[in-house]
Coordinates of C-alpha atoms in Angstrom, one line a residue:
Chain A
M1 CA 53.6 -42.1 -15.6
S2 CA 51.2 -43.5 -18.0
A3 CA 51.1 -46.8 -16.2
V4 CA 50.5 -45.1 -12.9
G5 CA 47.8 -42.8 -14.4
V6 CA 45.9 -45.6 -15.9
S7 CA 45.9 -47.7 -12.8
S8 CA 45.3 -45.0 -10.2
V9 CA 42.4 -43.3 -11.9
P10 CA 39.3 -45.4 -12.0
I11 CA 37.7 -45.2 -15.4
G12 CA 34.3 -44.7 -13.8
S13 CA 35.3 -41.3 -12.3
I14 CA 35.9 -39.9 -15.8
Y15 CA 33.2 -41.7 -17.7
V16 CA 30.4 -43.3 -15.8
P17 CA 28.7 -45.7 -18.0
R18 CA 25.0 -45.3 -17.5
A19 CA 22.3 -47.6 -18.5
D20 CA 20.1 -46.3 -21.4
V21 CA 16.5 -45.8 -20.6
P22 CA 14.9 -49.2 -21.0
V23 CA 12.7 -49.6 -24.1
A24 CA 9.8 -50.4 -21.9
E25 CA 10.0 -47.0 -20.2
L26 CA 10.3 -45.0 -23.4
P27 CA 6.6 -44.4 -23.8
A28 CA 6.4 -42.9 -20.3
L29 CA 9.2 -40.5 -21.2
L30 CA 8.3 -39.7 -24.8
L31 CA 4.5 -39.6 -24.9
P32 CA 4.1 -36.6 -22.5
A33 CA 7.0 -34.9 -24.4
Y34 CA 5.3 -35.6 -27.7
G35 CA 2.1 -34.2 -26.3
E36 CA 4.0 -31.0 -25.3
T37 CA 5.4 -30.7 -28.8
V38 CA 2.0 -31.1 -30.4
L39 CA 0.6 -28.5 -28.0
M40 CA 3.4 -26.0 -28.6
V41 CA 3.2 -26.3 -32.4
G42 CA -0.6 -26.3 -32.3
V43 CA -0.9 -23.1 -30.3
V44 CA 1.8 -21.4 -32.4
M45 CA 0.0 -22.5 -35.6
V46 CA -3.3 -21.0 -34.4
V47 CA -1.6 -17.7 -33.7
V48 CA 0.4 -17.8 -36.9
L49 CA -2.7 -18.5 -39.1
A50 CA -4.8 -15.9 -37.3
V51 CA -2.1 -13.2 -37.7
G52 CA -0.1 -14.2 -40.7
T53 CA -3.0 -14.7 -43.1
P54 CA -4.4 -11.1 -42.8
L55 CA -0.9 -9.8 -42.6
G56 CA 0.0 -11.5 -45.9
L57 CA -3.1 -10.2 -47.5
L58 CA -2.3 -6.7 -46.2
L59 CA 1.3 -6.9 -47.4
H60 CA 0.3 -8.0 -50.9
N61 CA -2.4 -5.3 -51.3
V62 CA -0.5 -2.3 -50.0
A63 CA 2.3 -3.2 -52.5
P64 CA 2.3 -1.4 -55.8
G65 CA -0.4 -2.9 -58.0
G66 CA -2.4 -4.1 -54.9
L67 CA -6.0 -3.3 -54.1
F68 CA -5.1 -0.4 -51.8
E69 CA -1.5 0.7 -52.5
R70 CA 0.3 2.2 -49.6
P71 CA 4.0 2.3 -50.6
A72 CA 5.2 3.6 -47.2
L73 CA 3.3 1.0 -45.2
H74 CA 4.5 -1.7 -47.6
A75 CA 8.1 -0.7 -47.1
V76 CA 7.8 -0.7 -43.3
L77 CA 5.9 -4.0 -43.1
G78 CA 8.3 -5.7 -45.5
W79 CA 11.3 -4.5 -43.6
L80 CA 9.9 -5.7 -40.3
I81 CA 9.1 -9.1 -41.7
S82 CA 12.5 -9.4 -43.3
V83 CA 14.2 -8.7 -40.0
G84 CA 12.1 -11.3 -38.3
R85 CA 13.0 -13.8 -41.1
S86 CA 16.7 -13.0 -41.1
L87 CA 17.5 -13.8 -37.4
P88 CA 18.4 -17.4 -36.7
F89 CA 15.7 -18.7 -34.4
L90 CA 18.0 -19.4 -31.5
I91 CA 19.2 -15.8 -31.5
L92 CA 15.7 -14.4 -32.0
M93 CA 14.5 -16.4 -29.0
A94 CA 17.4 -15.2 -26.8
S95 CA 17.1 -11.6 -27.9
I96 CA 13.4 -11.2 -27.1
V97 CA 13.5 -12.7 -23.6
P98 CA 12.4 -9.4 -21.9
F99 CA 9.5 -9.2 -24.3
T100 CA 8.6 -12.9 -23.7
R101 CA 8.8 -12.3 -19.9
F102 CA 6.5 -9.2 -20.3
I103 CA 3.9 -11.2 -22.2
T104 CA 4.0 -14.5 -20.3
G105 CA 5.6 -13.6 -17.0
T106 CA 8.3 -16.3 -17.4
N107 CA 11.2 -17.1 -19.7
I108 CA 11.1 -20.8 -19.5
G109 CA 8.6 -23.5 -20.4
I110 CA 6.0 -23.9 -23.1
A111 CA 4.4 -20.5 -22.6
A112 CA 7.7 -18.8 -23.0
A113 CA 8.6 -20.8 -26.1
V114 CA 5.3 -20.0 -27.8
V115 CA 6.1 -16.2 -28.0
P116 CA 9.3 -16.4 -30.1
M117 CA 8.0 -19.3 -32.1
S118 CA 4.9 -17.3 -33.0
L119 CA 6.9 -14.2 -34.0
A120 CA 9.2 -16.2 -36.2
G121 CA 6.3 -18.2 -37.5
I122 CA 4.2 -15.1 -38.4
A123 CA 7.1 -13.6 -40.3
F124 CA 7.6 -16.9 -42.1
F125 CA 3.9 -17.4 -42.9
T126 CA 3.3 -13.8 -44.0
R127 CA 5.8 -14.4 -46.7
I128 CA 4.2 -17.7 -47.7
V129 CA 0.8 -16.1 -48.0
E130 CA 2.3 -13.1 -49.9
N131 CA 4.0 -15.5 -52.3
A132 CA 0.9 -17.5 -52.8
L133 CA -1.2 -14.4 -53.6
R134 CA 1.4 -13.3 -56.1
S135 CA 0.8 -16.4 -58.1
V136 CA -2.9 -15.5 -58.6
P137 CA -3.3 -13.9 -62.1
P138 CA -4.1 -10.2 -62.0
S139 CA -6.9 -10.8 -64.5
I140 CA -8.8 -12.7 -61.7
V141 CA -8.7 -9.6 -59.5
R142 CA -9.9 -7.5 -62.4
V143 CA -12.8 -9.8 -62.9
A144 CA -13.7 -9.6 -59.2
R145 CA -13.5 -5.8 -59.3
A146 CA -15.6 -5.6 -62.4
S147 CA -18.1 -7.9 -60.8
G148 CA -18.7 -5.3 -58.1
G149 CA -16.7 -6.9 -55.3
S150 CA -15.6 -4.9 -52.3
N151 CA -11.9 -5.1 -51.3
L152 CA -12.7 -7.6 -48.5
Q153 CA -14.8 -9.7 -50.9
I154 CA -12.1 -9.7 -53.5
M155 CA -9.4 -10.6 -51.0
R156 CA -11.5 -13.5 -49.7
S157 CA -13.0 -15.1 -52.8
A158 CA -10.7 -14.1 -55.6
Q159 CA -7.2 -13.6 -54.1
F160 CA -7.2 -16.0 -51.1
G161 CA -9.7 -18.4 -52.7
E162 CA -7.5 -18.9 -55.7
A163 CA -4.3 -19.1 -53.5
V164 CA -5.6 -21.7 -51.1
P165 CA -3.7 -24.7 -52.6
A166 CA -0.4 -22.7 -52.6
V167 CA -1.1 -21.5 -49.0
L168 CA -1.7 -25.0 -47.8
G169 CA 1.5 -26.2 -49.5
G170 CA 3.3 -23.4 -47.7
L171 CA 1.5 -24.3 -44.5
T172 CA 2.9 -27.8 -44.7
I173 CA 6.4 -26.4 -44.9
Q174 CA 5.6 -24.1 -42.0
V175 CA 4.3 -26.8 -39.6
I176 CA 7.5 -28.8 -40.3
A177 CA 9.6 -25.7 -39.6
M178 CA 7.7 -25.1 -36.4
I179 CA 8.4 -28.7 -35.2
E180 CA 12.1 -27.9 -35.8
Y181 CA 11.8 -24.6 -33.9
S182 CA 10.1 -26.4 -31.0
A183 CA 13.2 -28.6 -30.7
I184 CA 15.4 -25.5 -30.5
A185 CA 13.0 -24.0 -28.0
G186 CA 13.7 -27.2 -26.0
T187 CA 17.1 -25.7 -25.0
I188 CA 15.3 -23.0 -22.9
G189 CA 13.4 -25.8 -21.1
A190 CA 10.3 -25.5 -23.2
G191 CA 9.8 -29.3 -23.0
G192 CA 8.7 -31.4 -25.9
I193 CA 10.3 -34.1 -27.9
G194 CA 13.3 -31.8 -28.7
Y195 CA 14.0 -31.2 -25.1
V196 CA 14.1 -35.0 -24.4
A197 CA 16.4 -35.5 -27.4
V198 CA 18.8 -32.8 -26.1
T199 CA 18.8 -33.8 -22.4
Y200 CA 18.8 -37.6 -22.7
G201 CA 20.1 -38.2 -26.2
Y202 CA 22.8 -35.5 -26.4
Q203 CA 23.8 -34.7 -22.9
R204 CA 23.5 -38.2 -21.4
F205 CA 24.6 -40.1 -24.5
D206 CA 21.4 -42.2 -24.3
N207 CA 21.4 -43.7 -27.7
T208 CA 18.1 -45.4 -27.2
V209 CA 16.3 -42.2 -26.5
M210 CA 18.1 -40.4 -29.3
L211 CA 17.1 -43.1 -31.8
A212 CA 13.5 -43.1 -30.5
T213 CA 13.2 -39.3 -30.8
I214 CA 14.7 -39.3 -34.3
L215 CA 12.2 -42.0 -35.4
I216 CA 9.3 -40.1 -33.9
L217 CA 10.4 -36.8 -35.5
V218 CA 10.9 -38.5 -38.9
A219 CA 7.6 -40.2 -38.7
T220 CA 5.9 -37.0 -37.6
V221 CA 7.4 -34.9 -40.4
A222 CA 6.5 -37.6 -43.0
F223 CA 3.0 -37.6 -41.7
V224 CA 2.6 -33.8 -41.9
Q225 CA 4.0 -33.8 -45.4
V226 CA 1.7 -36.6 -46.6
A227 CA -1.3 -34.9 -44.9
G228 CA -0.3 -31.6 -46.5
D229 CA 0.0 -33.0 -49.9
R230 CA -3.4 -34.7 -49.6
L231 CA -5.0 -31.5 -48.5
V232 CA -3.5 -29.6 -51.4
R233 CA -4.8 -32.2 -53.8
W234 CA -8.2 -32.1 -52.2
V235 CA -8.5 -28.3 -52.6
T236 CA -7.3 -28.3 -56.2
P237 CA -10.2 -29.5 -58.4
Q238 CA -7.9 -30.5 -61.3
K239 CA -5.8 -32.7 -59.1
R240 CA -8.7 -34.1 -57.1
L241 CA -10.8 -35.0 -60.1
Q242 CA -8.2 -36.2 -62.6
R243 CA -6.8 -38.7 -60.2
A244 CA -10.0 -40.6 -60.1
Chain B
M1 CA -26.8 3.6 -74.2
I2 CA -23.3 4.5 -73.5
S3 CA -21.4 7.6 -74.6
L4 CA -17.8 8.7 -74.1
L5 CA -17.3 12.4 -73.9
E6 CA -13.8 13.8 -74.4
L7 CA -12.4 10.8 -72.6
T8 CA -8.7 11.2 -71.8
K9 CA -6.4 9.1 -69.9
T10 CA -2.8 10.0 -69.1
Y11 CA -0.3 8.1 -67.0
G12 CA 2.4 10.0 -65.1
R13 CA 2.7 13.7 -64.6
G14 CA 4.4 16.7 -66.0
A15 CA 7.0 16.1 -68.7
D16 CA 6.9 12.4 -68.3
A17 CA 3.1 12.1 -68.8
V18 CA 2.0 9.7 -71.5
I19 CA -1.3 10.3 -73.1
V20 CA -2.8 6.9 -73.6
L21 CA -6.3 8.0 -74.6
D22 CA -6.8 11.4 -76.3
R23 CA -10.2 13.0 -76.1
L24 CA -12.3 10.0 -77.3
N25 CA -15.9 10.6 -78.3
F26 CA -18.4 8.1 -79.3
E27 CA -21.9 7.0 -78.6
V28 CA -23.3 3.5 -78.7
G29 CA -27.1 3.2 -78.9
T30 CA -29.2 0.6 -77.2
G31 CA -29.2 -2.6 -79.1
E32 CA -26.1 -1.6 -81.1
I33 CA -22.8 -3.5 -81.3
F34 CA -19.9 -1.1 -81.6
A35 CA -16.5 -2.5 -82.3
V36 CA -13.3 -0.7 -81.4
T37 CA -10.3 -2.0 -83.2
G38 CA -6.7 -1.1 -83.5
P39 CA -3.1 -2.3 -83.3
S40 CA -1.4 -3.4 -80.1
G41 CA -0.5 -0.5 -77.9
A42 CA -3.2 1.7 -79.4
G43 CA -4.9 2.0 -76.0
K44 CA -7.6 -0.6 -76.4
S45 CA -7.2 -2.2 -73.0
T46 CA -7.0 1.1 -71.2
L47 CA -10.2 2.1 -73.0
A48 CA -11.8 -1.1 -71.8
Q49 CA -10.7 -0.4 -68.2
C50 CA -12.1 3.2 -68.4
I51 CA -15.4 1.9 -69.8
N52 CA -15.9 -0.7 -67.0
L53 CA -14.7 1.9 -64.5
L54 CA -11.7 -0.1 -63.3
E55 CA -9.7 3.0 -64.2
R56 CA -10.8 6.5 -63.7
P57 CA -10.3 8.7 -66.7
T58 CA -8.0 11.7 -66.3
S59 CA -10.6 13.9 -67.8
G60 CA -13.8 13.5 -69.8
S61 CA -16.6 11.1 -68.9
V62 CA -18.3 7.8 -69.4
V63 CA -22.1 8.4 -69.5
V64 CA -24.5 5.4 -69.2
N65 CA -28.1 6.0 -69.8
G66 CA -27.7 9.7 -69.1
E67 CA -25.7 9.4 -65.9
D68 CA -22.0 10.3 -65.7
L69 CA -20.5 7.4 -63.9
S70 CA -16.8 8.2 -64.2
S71 CA -17.0 11.1 -61.7
L72 CA -18.7 9.2 -58.9
P73 CA -17.0 8.8 -55.6
E74 CA -15.2 5.5 -55.0
K75 CA -18.0 3.8 -53.0
R76 CA -20.7 4.6 -55.6
L77 CA -18.3 3.7 -58.4
R78 CA -18.4 0.1 -57.2
A79 CA -22.1 0.0 -57.5
A80 CA -21.9 1.7 -60.9
R81 CA -19.6 -1.1 -62.1
R82 CA -22.5 -3.5 -61.8
R83 CA -24.4 -1.7 -64.6
I84 CA -21.7 -2.7 -67.0
G85 CA -21.0 -6.4 -67.6
T86 CA -17.5 -7.2 -68.8
V87 CA -16.5 -10.3 -70.8
F88 CA -12.7 -10.7 -70.5
Q89 CA -10.2 -12.4 -72.7
S90 CA -10.0 -16.1 -71.9
A91 CA -12.8 -15.8 -69.4
S92 CA -10.5 -15.6 -66.4
L93 CA -12.6 -18.0 -64.3
L94 CA -11.8 -18.8 -60.7
S95 CA -10.2 -22.3 -61.0
R96 CA -11.6 -23.7 -57.7
R97 CA -15.2 -22.8 -58.5
T98 CA -17.6 -24.7 -60.8
A99 CA -19.1 -23.0 -63.8
S100 CA -22.2 -22.2 -61.8
E101 CA -20.2 -20.9 -58.9
N102 CA -18.3 -18.6 -61.2
I103 CA -21.5 -17.2 -62.6
A104 CA -22.8 -16.6 -59.1
L105 CA -19.8 -14.5 -58.1
P106 CA -21.3 -11.0 -58.9
L107 CA -24.5 -12.1 -57.2
E108 CA -22.7 -13.2 -54.1
Y109 CA -20.8 -9.8 -54.0
L110 CA -24.2 -8.0 -54.2
G111 CA -25.5 -10.1 -51.3
V112 CA -28.3 -11.9 -53.2
T113 CA -29.9 -14.7 -51.2
P114 CA -28.8 -18.3 -52.0
G115 CA -32.2 -19.2 -53.4
E116 CA -32.3 -16.3 -55.8
I117 CA -28.7 -17.0 -56.8
R118 CA -29.6 -20.6 -57.7
A119 CA -32.5 -19.5 -59.8
R120 CA -30.7 -16.7 -61.6
V121 CA -27.6 -18.9 -62.3
G122 CA -29.8 -21.7 -63.6
E123 CA -31.4 -19.3 -66.0
L124 CA -28.1 -17.8 -67.2
I125 CA -26.4 -21.2 -67.7
D126 CA -29.3 -22.3 -69.9
R127 CA -29.2 -19.1 -71.8
V128 CA -25.6 -19.6 -72.8
G129 CA -26.3 -23.3 -73.6
L130 CA -24.1 -24.8 -70.8
G131 CA -26.7 -26.6 -68.8
P132 CA -24.9 -30.0 -68.7
K133 CA -21.7 -28.3 -67.7
A134 CA -23.1 -26.4 -64.7
H135 CA -21.0 -28.3 -62.2
S136 CA -17.8 -28.6 -64.2
Y137 CA -14.7 -26.9 -63.1
P138 CA -12.9 -24.5 -65.5
F139 CA -10.2 -27.1 -66.4
Q140 CA -13.0 -29.4 -67.7
L141 CA -14.3 -26.7 -70.1
S142 CA -13.1 -25.9 -73.6
G143 CA -12.1 -22.4 -74.5
G144 CA -15.5 -21.7 -76.0
Q145 CA -17.4 -23.1 -73.0
A146 CA -15.3 -21.1 -70.6
Q147 CA -16.0 -18.0 -72.5
R148 CA -19.8 -18.7 -72.3
V149 CA -19.4 -18.9 -68.6
G150 CA -17.6 -15.6 -68.7
I151 CA -20.5 -14.1 -70.7
A152 CA -23.1 -15.5 -68.3
R153 CA -21.1 -14.0 -65.4
A154 CA -21.0 -10.7 -67.1
L155 CA -24.8 -10.8 -67.5
A156 CA -25.6 -12.0 -64.0
L157 CA -26.5 -8.5 -62.7
R158 CA -28.7 -7.7 -65.7
P159 CA -26.4 -4.9 -67.0
S160 CA -27.6 -2.7 -69.8
I161 CA -24.1 -2.4 -71.2
L162 CA -21.9 -5.3 -72.2
L163 CA -18.2 -4.7 -72.7
A164 CA -16.3 -7.4 -74.5
D165 CA -12.5 -6.9 -74.0
E166 CA -10.8 -9.2 -76.5
A167 CA -13.5 -11.7 -75.7
T168 CA -12.8 -13.9 -78.7
S169 CA -9.0 -13.5 -78.9
G170 CA -7.3 -16.8 -78.6
L171 CA -10.3 -18.8 -79.6
D172 CA -10.4 -20.9 -82.8
P173 CA -12.5 -19.6 -85.8
D174 CA -15.4 -21.9 -85.2
T175 CA -15.6 -21.2 -81.5
T176 CA -15.2 -17.4 -82.2
S177 CA -18.2 -17.7 -84.6
S178 CA -20.4 -19.4 -82.0
V179 CA -19.5 -16.9 -79.3
V180 CA -20.2 -14.1 -81.7
E181 CA -23.6 -15.6 -82.6
L182 CA -24.4 -15.9 -78.9
L183 CA -23.5 -12.3 -78.3
K184 CA -25.6 -11.1 -81.2
Q185 CA -28.5 -13.1 -80.0
L186 CA -28.2 -11.8 -76.4
R187 CA -28.0 -8.3 -77.8
T188 CA -31.3 -8.8 -79.5
D189 CA -33.0 -10.7 -76.6
L190 CA -31.8 -8.4 -73.8
D191 CA -31.6 -5.2 -75.7
L192 CA -27.9 -4.8 -74.8
T193 CA -25.6 -2.1 -75.8
V194 CA -22.4 -3.9 -76.7
V195 CA -18.9 -2.4 -76.9
F196 CA -16.7 -5.0 -78.5
I197 CA -12.9 -4.4 -78.3
T198 CA -10.8 -6.6 -80.5
H199 CA -7.8 -6.6 -82.8
E200 CA -9.4 -9.3 -85.0
M201 CA -10.8 -7.8 -88.2
D202 CA -12.6 -11.0 -89.1
T203 CA -14.5 -10.9 -85.9
V204 CA -15.4 -7.3 -86.4
R205 CA -17.0 -8.1 -89.8
Q206 CA -19.0 -10.9 -88.1
I207 CA -20.4 -8.9 -85.2
A208 CA -20.2 -5.1 -85.5
D209 CA -22.9 -2.6 -86.5
S210 CA -20.4 0.2 -86.3
V211 CA -16.6 0.3 -86.0
A212 CA -14.0 2.7 -84.7
R213 CA -10.3 2.4 -85.3
L214 CA -8.1 3.4 -82.4
E215 CA -4.5 4.4 -83.2
R216 CA -2.1 5.9 -80.7
G217 CA -4.9 6.8 -78.3
R218 CA -7.1 8.5 -80.9
I219 CA -10.1 7.4 -82.9
V220 CA -8.8 7.9 -86.5
E221 CA -11.8 6.6 -88.3
T222 CA -15.3 5.5 -87.4
G223 CA -18.5 4.6 -89.3
R224 CA -21.1 2.0 -89.9
L225 CA -19.6 -1.4 -90.9
V226 CA -21.5 -1.6 -94.2
D227 CA -20.4 1.9 -95.2
L228 CA -16.8 1.3 -94.4
L229 CA -16.7 -2.1 -96.3
T230 CA -18.2 -0.5 -99.4
D231 CA -15.9 2.6 -99.4
H232 CA -12.6 1.9 -101.1
G233 CA -11.3 5.2 -99.9
S234 CA -11.5 4.2 -96.3
P235 CA -8.3 2.7 -94.8
L236 CA -10.4 1.1 -92.1
G237 CA -12.7 -0.4 -94.7
R238 CA -9.7 -1.8 -96.5
A239 CA -8.2 -3.1 -93.3
L240 CA -11.5 -4.9 -92.6
Q241 CA -11.3 -6.8 -95.9
P242 CA -9.9 -10.3 -95.4
R243 CA -6.5 -10.7 -96.9
R244 CA -5.9 -13.9 -98.7
G245 CA -3.3 -15.2 -101.1
F246 CA -4.1 -15.4 -104.8
A247 CA -3.0 -17.2 -107.9
A248 CA -0.6 -15.8 -110.5
A249 CA -2.0 -14.1 -113.6
D250 CA -1.2 -15.5 -117.1
D251 CA 1.7 -14.0 -119.0
G252 CA 0.6 -10.7 -120.5
A253 CA -2.3 -10.2 -118.1
A254 CA -2.3 -7.5 -115.5
T255 CA -3.3 -8.4 -111.9
W256 CA -6.2 -6.3 -110.6
Y257 CA -7.4 -5.9 -107.0
V258 CA -11.1 -5.2 -107.0
T259 CA -13.3 -4.2 -104.1
Y260 CA -17.0 -3.9 -103.8
D261 CA -17.5 -0.2 -103.7
S262 CA -21.3 0.1 -103.5
T263 CA -24.2 -1.8 -101.9
D264 CA -25.7 -3.0 -105.2
V265 CA -23.0 -4.9 -107.1
P266 CA -24.6 -7.5 -109.3
G267 CA -23.9 -11.1 -108.6
D268 CA -22.7 -11.9 -112.1
W269 CA -20.4 -8.9 -112.3
I270 CA -17.3 -11.0 -113.5
Q271 CA -19.2 -12.1 -116.6
R272 CA -20.5 -8.7 -117.3
V273 CA -17.0 -7.1 -116.9
S274 CA -15.5 -9.7 -119.2
A275 CA -18.3 -9.1 -121.8
D276 CA -18.0 -5.3 -121.6
L277 CA -14.2 -5.4 -122.0
A278 CA -14.4 -8.2 -124.6
V279 CA -11.5 -10.0 -123.0
P280 CA -11.4 -13.0 -120.7
V281 CA -11.3 -12.2 -117.0
H282 CA -9.4 -14.7 -114.8
L283 CA -10.4 -15.1 -111.2
L284 CA -7.2 -15.4 -109.1
G285 CA -8.7 -15.0 -105.7
A286 CA -11.8 -13.7 -104.0
S287 CA -13.6 -13.3 -100.7
V288 CA -17.2 -12.3 -100.8
E289 CA -19.7 -12.3 -98.0
T290 CA -23.0 -10.8 -96.9
V291 CA -22.7 -8.3 -94.1
H292 CA -26.0 -6.9 -92.8
G293 CA -27.7 -8.0 -96.0
I294 CA -25.2 -6.3 -98.3
N295 CA -22.7 -8.2 -100.5
T296 CA -19.2 -7.0 -99.8
G297 CA -15.8 -8.3 -100.5
S298 CA -12.8 -8.2 -102.8
A299 CA -11.4 -10.1 -105.7
T300 CA -8.1 -10.4 -107.5
L301 CA -8.5 -10.7 -111.3
G302 CA -6.1 -11.4 -114.2
I303 CA -7.2 -9.1 -117.1
A304 CA -5.3 -9.1 -120.4
A305 CA -5.3 -6.2 -122.8
A306 CA -7.4 -3.1 -122.6
S307 CA -6.1 0.1 -121.0
D308 CA -6.2 0.5 -117.3
D309 CA -8.6 3.4 -117.6
A310 CA -11.0 1.2 -119.6
V311 CA -10.9 -1.5 -117.0
R312 CA -11.6 1.1 -114.2
A313 CA -14.5 2.5 -116.1
V314 CA -16.1 -0.9 -116.6
L315 CA -15.6 -1.9 -113.0
A316 CA -17.1 1.4 -111.8
R317 CA -20.2 0.6 -113.9
Y318 CA -20.9 -2.3 -111.6
G319 CA -20.1 -0.5 -108.3
L320 CA -16.6 -1.9 -108.1
S321 CA -13.3 -0.2 -107.5
G322 CA -10.1 -1.6 -109.0
T323 CA -6.4 -1.0 -108.7
P324 CA -3.9 -2.7 -111.1
D325 CA -0.8 -4.5 -109.9
V326 CA -1.2 -5.8 -106.5
R327 CA 2.4 -6.1 -105.5
R328 CA 1.7 -4.0 -102.3
E329 CA -1.1 -6.3 -101.2
P330 CA 0.1 -8.7 -98.4
G331 CA -0.2 -12.4 -98.8
P332 CA -1.9 -14.7 -96.2
G333 CA 1.0 -14.4 -93.8
G334 CA 0.9 -10.6 -93.9
A335 CA 4.2 -10.4 -95.8
P336 CA 4.2 -8.6 -99.2
V337 CA 3.7 -10.9 -102.1
S338 CA 6.3 -10.4 -104.8
P339 CA 4.8 -9.7 -108.2
V340 CA 5.3 -13.1 -109.7
R341 CA 3.7 -13.3 -113.2
S342 CA 4.1 -17.0 -114.0
G343 CA 5.4 -20.3 -112.8
A344 CA 5.5 -20.1 -109.0
V345 CA 2.4 -19.8 -106.9
P346 CA 2.5 -16.4 -105.1
A347 CA 0.1 -17.5 -102.4
L348 CA 2.5 -20.1 -101.1
E349 CA 5.5 -17.8 -101.4
G350 CA 3.7 -15.2 -99.4
A351 CA 3.0 -17.7 -96.7
A352 CA 6.5 -19.0 -96.4

């Protein structure tokens, strides 16, 4: 039986060996995908910064001891953000498809990926901002109040101003997390480098593409980390000046 | 001029309410430096926050130049804060701003034009003697320099009241002295009313015109510094005297703790006391200084023979007050010094 089986079934019908994408064609495949990833992460980061920063400031200041305490609002906000943070991204993405469709009119492609990525990213970044603000000594806020600052002025110059290095450090982590989310979003056809890795590298066993996407992602994450570290150093006078 | 009228601050409500400040009354005149002192937990920092209007008093009021500020609505309260400059402990400078930019903060909040800010900040930074450090960041400043920036910032809006909340705590003695000198000079030059809150008695002696002692939310004693220092019956006056260690008396000699109890103690009083008693007087320890032109201080003496009453009488003749046997007096570390009469050095034992 085994002998018959082996001889009668051509190997090719079970496993068709395919040629990997030739190296020379990799740029044509990967560059547009990379562009899509950058676009996706870029759009998401703009939304996340625009919404997450004020939300983090709000969350910090409605908390007990904040500039305008609102315990009920703090509880509701905190709970919402925790829910957003606790869902694995894949599940969040799937569960809000109707919402995504309502916003963008579609549930596939880059536009559709931006919605769940922004929601998850806002929850993530709000916590990062809140955490950074918590590290600002309360005495600084007292000084700002005693100097006659309005709440808005105090939040801008004293709270956020002092927290900038910590926020940028968190932002670095956030960008890297968003690159990861964009790869997951690739599974709903969002495009991008993650999508190429899944369709070519994983589903078609194309080791060349897989290796190339891995290299690109590692290099990208390394670049973001180095850039983030530089930025943090540059906005921290002590680190900036003592290095020289 | 600033006055506190029946100022009360309680936290919590009903049965759980804690009275932190209990009907405080005092008035500080223009050009006067008024020190508030007291142990930790007495309510000093709450008092500071009520004076600079960061906290609203539960009842009573803070009156500045005739206007009750503590009852203003929230919006006007913010403007009212600008009339009181506050120097905080350890300066609390914004770490990402230079010395100049820190001083500019209250001016920016007020909406002053950049040109005017530059002029005013330049003026202030020169006044506190930090010209060369104008563009340094806080991490590049010493504790004393940072505190000077804090003082300049407090003065940016030309307040008539300056509140110093533990402004010299944590600074070394030399730096404290220089900050104190700066505050005294600013008081004179700008005709400031200064409320100086501190737990450091040495600093109070250097700076204050008048002193109040806060204990468990109440002012338990208050008076002019000179009066307190020359009144041996005053607990605050005694607390204001520096406490140092002293040497052991000879065998057979009693140890006397003597304080200046009047404003006209003669400079050669030890010789005179010795002559009047017709016994040698050994100086075991002393701290004497001039405060507002008056000599004050205390001394520990070893006096053999004579009756206690005779010694007291002779001391009183020169405006001094004496108590025999100083075993209750703390040594330099604050611990009681055991009554060692010979051999060991009590000062060292007290410090150990």
